Amino acid sequence: MAYVRTILTDNHPTLRKVAKKVDVDEIREPLFQQLIDDMFATMYAAPGIGLAAPQIDVGKRLFVVDLQDEDPSHGPLVIINPKFTVTEGELESIEGCLSVPGFIGDVTRFERVVCAGLDRHGRRISVEGTADLFSRCLQHEMDHLDGVLYVDKAKNVRPALTEEEVAEAEAPAI
Ligand code: ZN
């Protein structure tokens, strides 16, 4: 059974802390597995396409992503202790965040990233995002693990006013 947890907003102190690396032995513990399930449930309930543990007040280095609606090639994914092994290029696009509700901004990100880490069984995984929402999402979530919010990097942070902007702020909320 997974539980929807509260998503922190308003610069809550946990959102601003560098999250701690997860001990590999901890991954198989029921409480940690529950955390992963709860993160997915919380992300889907928001609804959002990505969620990092600090957003639900857990200072550990993991995040979940699911872009199935926008990009069927990137379904449910959890990455523990993620690291970028490749970062290339630059691309600017609009972002929103579940922890900064009602706003959007223009953020310049790497165009292509390769992200390595562990899956929920503690196995090594590596995923690649190339000039797409997935690439942006990985970088946005990684920032959450370092206490960084997109508004720190964004230009022209603005309230989402038009219906289109509200959709932009909510749909790709990460
Ligand atoms: Zn976010």
PDB file of C-alpha atoms and ligand atoms in Angstrom:
ATOM      1  CA  MET A   1       0.000   0.000   0.000  1.00  0.00           C
ATOM      2  CA  ALA A   2       1.403   3.344  -1.023  1.00  0.00           C
ATOM      3  CA  TYR A   3       0.574   6.616   0.653  1.00  0.00           C
ATOM      4  CA  VAL A   4       0.355  10.103  -0.784  1.00  0.00           C
ATOM      5  CA  ARG A   5       2.632  12.333   1.233  1.00  0.00           C
ATOM      6  CA  THR A   6       2.617  16.115   1.544  1.00  0.00           C
ATOM      7  CA  ILE A   7       4.736  17.987  -0.986  1.00  0.00           C
ATOM      8  CA  LEU A   8       6.793  20.743   0.614  1.00  0.00           C
ATOM      9  CA  THR A   9       6.565  24.259  -0.798  1.00  0.00           C
ATOM     10  CA  ASP A  10       7.495  27.839   0.147  1.00  0.00           C
ATOM     11  CA  ASN A  11      11.212  27.291   0.544  1.00  0.00           C
ATOM     12  CA  HIS A  12      10.787  24.765   3.364  1.00  0.00           C
ATOM     13  CA  PRO A  13      14.274  24.180   4.854  1.00  0.00           C
ATOM     14  CA  THR A  14      14.440  20.564   3.603  1.00  0.00           C
ATOM     15  CA  LEU A  15      14.070  21.843   0.025  1.00  0.00           C
ATOM     16  CA  ARG A  16      17.241  23.866   0.561  1.00  0.00           C
ATOM     17  CA  LYS A  17      19.468  21.140   2.051  1.00  0.00           C
ATOM     18  CA  VAL A  18      21.885  18.872   0.209  1.00  0.00           C
ATOM     19  CA  ALA A  19      20.360  15.389   0.470  1.00  0.00           C
ATOM     20  CA  LYS A  20      22.439  12.490   1.834  1.00  0.00           C
ATOM     21  CA  LYS A  21      23.699   9.547  -0.180  1.00  0.00           C
ATOM     22  CA  VAL A  22      21.682   6.367   0.372  1.00  0.00           C
ATOM     23  CA  ASP A  23      23.489   3.438   1.973  1.00  0.00           C
ATOM     24  CA  VAL A  24      23.250   0.503  -0.448  1.00  0.00           C
ATOM     25  CA  ASP A  25      22.149  -1.873   2.349  1.00  0.00           C
ATOM     26  CA  GLU A  26      19.256   0.439   3.152  1.00  0.00           C
ATOM     27  CA  ILE A  27      17.722   0.011  -0.313  1.00  0.00           C
ATOM     28  CA  ARG A  28      16.318  -3.451   0.386  1.00  0.00           C
ATOM     29  CA  GLU A  29      14.726  -2.454   3.695  1.00  0.00           C
ATOM     30  CA  PRO A  30      10.902  -2.395   3.689  1.00  0.00           C
ATOM     31  CA  LEU A  31      10.819   1.225   4.871  1.00  0.00           C
ATOM     32  CA  PHE A  32      12.943   2.328   1.938  1.00  0.00           C
ATOM     33  CA  GLN A  33      10.849   0.335  -0.538  1.00  0.00           C
ATOM     34  CA  GLN A  34       7.799   1.989   1.007  1.00  0.00           C
ATOM     35  CA  LEU A  35       9.404   5.387   0.485  1.00  0.00           C
ATOM     36  CA  ILE A  36       9.809   4.650  -3.242  1.00  0.00           C
ATOM     37  CA  ASP A  37       6.172   3.507  -3.532  1.00  0.00           C
ATOM     38  CA  ASP A  38       4.994   6.589  -1.663  1.00  0.00           C
ATOM     39  CA  MET A  39       7.050   8.856  -3.917  1.00  0.00           C
ATOM     40  CA  PHE A  40       5.380   7.394  -7.017  1.00  0.00           C
ATOM     41  CA  ALA A  41       1.923   7.694  -5.401  1.00  0.00           C
ATOM     42  CA  THR A  42       2.608  11.302  -4.388  1.00  0.00           C
ATOM     43  CA  MET A  43       3.883  12.219  -7.865  1.00  0.00           C
ATOM     44  CA  TYR A  44       0.843  10.663  -9.583  1.00  0.00           C
ATOM     45  CA  ALA A  45      -1.585  12.305  -7.160  1.00  0.00           C
ATOM     46  CA  ALA A  46      -0.090  15.798  -7.661  1.00  0.00           C
ATOM     47  CA  PRO A  47      -0.109  15.150 -10.671  1.00  0.00           C
ATOM     48  CA  GLY A  48       3.493  15.525 -11.752  1.00  0.00           C
ATOM     49  CA  ILE A  49       6.118  13.857 -13.913  1.00  0.00           C
ATOM     50  CA  GLY A  50       8.972  13.848 -11.412  1.00  0.00           C
ATOM     51  CA  LEU A  51       9.502  14.010  -7.660  1.00  0.00           C
ATOM     52  CA  ALA A  52      12.637  14.087  -5.545  1.00  0.00           C
ATOM     53  CA  ALA A  53      12.731  12.746  -1.964  1.00  0.00           C
ATOM     54  CA  PRO A  54      13.447  16.171  -0.370  1.00  0.00           C
ATOM     55  CA  GLN A  55      10.110  17.372  -1.781  1.00  0.00           C
ATOM     56  CA  ILE A  56       8.380  15.067   0.714  1.00  0.00           C
ATOM     57  CA  ASP A  57      10.766  16.006   3.525  1.00  0.00           C
ATOM     58  CA  VAL A  58      13.149  13.067   3.112  1.00  0.00           C
ATOM     59  CA  GLY A  59      16.762  14.214   2.774  1.00  0.00           C
ATOM     60  CA  LYS A  60      17.989  11.256   0.697  1.00  0.00           C
ATOM     61  CA  ARG A  61      19.409  11.127  -2.798  1.00  0.00           C
ATOM     62  CA  LEU A  62      16.704   9.560  -4.941  1.00  0.00           C
ATOM     63  CA  PHE A  63      14.011  10.694  -7.306  1.00  0.00           C
ATOM     64  CA  VAL A  64      11.197   9.230  -9.364  1.00  0.00           C
ATOM     65  CA  VAL A  65      10.157  10.158 -12.903  1.00  0.00           C
ATOM     66  CA  ASP A  66       7.306   9.021 -15.157  1.00  0.00           C
ATOM     67  CA  LEU A  67       6.754  10.697 -18.513  1.00  0.00           C
ATOM     68  CA  GLN A  68       4.476   8.035 -19.934  1.00  0.00           C
ATOM     69  CA  ASP A  69       1.759  10.524 -20.951  1.00  0.00           C
ATOM     70  CA  GLU A  70       4.202  12.841 -22.725  1.00  0.00           C
ATOM     71  CA  ASP A  71       6.798  10.359 -23.910  1.00  0.00           C
ATOM     72  CA  PRO A  72       5.922   6.628 -23.832  1.00  0.00           C
ATOM     73  CA  SER A  73       9.596   5.652 -24.026  1.00  0.00           C
ATOM     74  CA  HIS A  74      10.136   6.955 -20.477  1.00  0.00           C
ATOM     75  CA  GLY A  75       7.825   5.168 -18.065  1.00  0.00           C
ATOM     76  CA  PRO A  76       8.178   4.812 -14.271  1.00  0.00           C
ATOM     77  CA  LEU A  77      11.773   5.174 -13.145  1.00  0.00           C
ATOM     78  CA  VAL A  78      13.465   5.542  -9.784  1.00  0.00           C
ATOM     79  CA  ILE A  79      17.147   6.466  -9.514  1.00  0.00           C
ATOM     80  CA  ILE A  80      19.029   6.239  -6.220  1.00  0.00           C
ATOM     81  CA  ASN A  81      22.330   8.096  -5.709  1.00  0.00           C
ATOM     82  CA  PRO A  82      22.201   9.546  -9.234  1.00  0.00           C
ATOM     83  CA  LYS A  83      25.191  11.141 -10.939  1.00  0.00           C
ATOM     84  CA  PHE A  84      25.615  12.691 -14.361  1.00  0.00           C
ATOM     85  CA  THR A  85      28.338  10.927 -16.297  1.00  0.00           C
ATOM     86  CA  VAL A  86      27.796  13.034 -19.426  1.00  0.00           C
ATOM     87  CA  THR A  87      26.498  16.600 -19.833  1.00  0.00           C
ATOM     88  CA  GLU A  88      26.454  18.292 -23.237  1.00  0.00           C
ATOM     89  CA  GLY A  89      24.996  21.292 -25.025  1.00  0.00           C
ATOM     90  CA  GLU A  90      22.495  23.887 -23.888  1.00  0.00           C
ATOM     91  CA  LEU A  91      18.764  24.291 -24.297  1.00  0.00           C
ATOM     92  CA  GLU A  92      16.284  26.784 -22.835  1.00  0.00           C
ATOM     93  CA  SER A  93      12.700  25.845 -22.046  1.00  0.00           C
ATOM     94  CA  ILE A  94       9.828  26.512 -19.692  1.00  0.00           C
ATOM     95  CA  GLU A  95       9.682  24.770 -16.323  1.00  0.00           C
ATOM     96  CA  GLY A  96       7.382  24.557 -13.365  1.00  0.00           C
ATOM     97  CA  CYS A  97       7.780  22.763 -10.039  1.00  0.00           C
ATOM     98  CA  LEU A  98       5.413  21.045  -7.619  1.00  0.00           C
ATOM     99  CA  SER A  99       7.232  22.828  -4.788  1.00  0.00           C
ATOM    100  CA  VAL A 100       6.755  26.251  -6.410  1.00  0.00           C
ATOM    101  CA  PRO A 101       3.078  26.024  -7.380  1.00  0.00           C
ATOM    102  CA  GLY A 102       1.506  28.486  -9.794  1.00  0.00           C
ATOM    103  CA  PHE A 103       4.723  29.793 -11.367  1.00  0.00           C
ATOM    104  CA  ILE A 104       6.742  29.108 -14.492  1.00  0.00           C
ATOM    105  CA  GLY A 105      10.131  30.282 -15.726  1.00  0.00           C
ATOM    106  CA  ASP A 106      12.647  29.857 -18.531  1.00  0.00           C
ATOM    107  CA  VAL A 107      15.557  27.615 -17.594  1.00  0.00           C
ATOM    108  CA  THR A 108      18.704  26.831 -19.555  1.00  0.00           C
ATOM    109  CA  ARG A 109      19.710  23.193 -19.108  1.00  0.00           C
ATOM    110  CA  PHE A 110      22.131  20.771 -20.683  1.00  0.00           C
ATOM    111  CA  GLU A 111      20.777  19.413 -23.948  1.00  0.00           C
ATOM    112  CA  ARG A 112      21.973  15.873 -23.327  1.00  0.00           C
ATOM    113  CA  VAL A 113      22.725  14.089 -20.078  1.00  0.00           C
ATOM    114  CA  VAL A 114      23.560  10.546 -19.074  1.00  0.00           C
ATOM    115  CA  CYS A 115      22.523   9.759 -15.528  1.00  0.00           C
ATOM    116  CA  ALA A 116      23.901   6.746 -13.649  1.00  0.00           C
ATOM    117  CA  GLY A 117      22.708   5.403 -10.310  1.00  0.00           C
ATOM    118  CA  LEU A 118      20.975   2.447  -8.671  1.00  0.00           C
ATOM    119  CA  ASP A 119      17.500   1.017  -9.180  1.00  0.00           C
ATOM    120  CA  ARG A 120      15.166  -0.152  -6.401  1.00  0.00           C
ATOM    121  CA  HIS A 121      17.009  -3.478  -6.240  1.00  0.00           C
ATOM    122  CA  GLY A 122      20.376  -1.797  -5.837  1.00  0.00           C
ATOM    123  CA  ARG A 123      21.431  -2.640  -9.386  1.00  0.00           C
ATOM    124  CA  ARG A 124      23.426  -0.160 -11.416  1.00  0.00           C
ATOM    125  CA  ILE A 125      21.463   1.651 -14.102  1.00  0.00           C
ATOM    126  CA  SER A 126      22.213   4.386 -16.589  1.00  0.00           C
ATOM    127  CA  VAL A 127      19.693   6.437 -18.552  1.00  0.00           C
ATOM    128  CA  GLU A 128      20.087   9.041 -21.278  1.00  0.00           C
ATOM    129  CA  GLY A 129      18.068  12.164 -22.012  1.00  0.00           C
ATOM    130  CA  THR A 130      18.620  13.981 -25.292  1.00  0.00           C
ATOM    131  CA  ALA A 131      17.094  17.387 -25.967  1.00  0.00           C
ATOM    132  CA  ASP A 132      13.796  16.305 -24.518  1.00  0.00           C
ATOM    133  CA  LEU A 133      11.570  16.578 -21.476  1.00  0.00           C
ATOM    134  CA  PHE A 134      13.288  13.556 -19.949  1.00  0.00           C
ATOM    135  CA  SER A 135      16.685  15.256 -20.068  1.00  0.00           C
ATOM    136  CA  ARG A 136      15.255  18.396 -18.443  1.00  0.00           C
ATOM    137  CA  CYS A 137      13.402  16.365 -15.850  1.00  0.00           C
ATOM    138  CA  LEU A 138      16.556  14.482 -14.768  1.00  0.00           C
ATOM    139  CA  GLN A 139      18.391  17.784 -14.273  1.00  0.00           C
ATOM    140  CA  HIS A 140      15.503  19.399 -12.401  1.00  0.00           C
ATOM    141  CA  GLU A 141      15.271  16.442  -9.997  1.00  0.00           C
ATOM    142  CA  MET A 142      19.036  16.306  -9.519  1.00  0.00           C
ATOM    143  CA  ASP A 143      18.932  19.956  -8.486  1.00  0.00           C
ATOM    144  CA  HIS A 144      16.355  19.105  -5.814  1.00  0.00           C
ATOM    145  CA  LEU A 145      18.889  16.694  -4.278  1.00  0.00           C
ATOM    146  CA  ASP A 146      21.342  19.584  -3.996  1.00  0.00           C
ATOM    147  CA  GLY A 147      18.877  22.015  -2.425  1.00  0.00           C
ATOM    148  CA  VAL A 148      18.465  23.948  -5.671  1.00  0.00           C
ATOM    149  CA  LEU A 149      15.093  25.050  -7.055  1.00  0.00           C
ATOM    150  CA  TYR A 150      14.533  25.944 -10.718  1.00  0.00           C
ATOM    151  CA  VAL A 151      13.702  29.521  -9.711  1.00  0.00           C
ATOM    152  CA  ASP A 152      17.378  29.912  -8.703  1.00  0.00           C
ATOM    153  CA  LYS A 153      18.374  29.386 -12.341  1.00  0.00           C
ATOM    154  CA  ALA A 154      15.329  30.631 -14.211  1.00  0.00           C
ATOM    155  CA  LYS A 155      14.854  33.832 -16.138  1.00  0.00           C
ATOM    156  CA  ASN A 156      11.525  35.585 -16.120  1.00  0.00           C
ATOM    157  CA  VAL A 157       9.849  33.628 -13.315  1.00  0.00           C
ATOM    158  CA  ARG A 158       6.190  34.583 -13.618  1.00  0.00           C
ATOM    159  CA  PRO A 159       2.805  33.548 -12.324  1.00  0.00           C
ATOM    160  CA  ALA A 160       1.083  31.118 -14.656  1.00  0.00           C
ATOM    161  CA  LEU A 161      -1.817  33.302 -15.790  1.00  0.00           C
ATOM    162  CA  THR A 162      -3.313  32.078 -19.056  1.00  0.00           C
ATOM    163  CA  GLU A 163      -4.862  28.642 -19.350  1.00  0.00           C
ATOM    164  CA  GLU A 164      -1.911  27.605 -21.482  1.00  0.00           C
ATOM    165  CA  GLU A 165       0.550  28.777 -18.865  1.00  0.00           C
ATOM    166  CA  VAL A 166      -1.341  27.057 -16.071  1.00  0.00           C
ATOM    167  CA  ALA A 167      -1.182  23.845 -18.099  1.00  0.00           C
ATOM    168  CA  GLU A 168       2.535  24.432 -18.631  1.00  0.00           C
ATOM    169  CA  ALA A 169       3.066  24.989 -14.905  1.00  0.00           C
ATOM    170  CA  GLU A 170       1.052  21.997 -13.832  1.00  0.00           C
ATOM    171  CA  ALA A 171       1.487  19.361 -16.504  1.00  0.00           C
ATOM    172  CA  PRO A 172       5.268  19.185 -16.555  1.00  0.00           C
ATOM    173  CA  ALA A 173       5.476  19.953 -12.864  1.00  0.00           C
ATOM    174  CA  ILE A 174       8.605  18.372 -11.559  1.00  0.00           C
TER     175      ILE A 174
HETATM  176 ZN    ZN B   1      10.619  20.478  -8.736  1.00  0.00          ZN
END
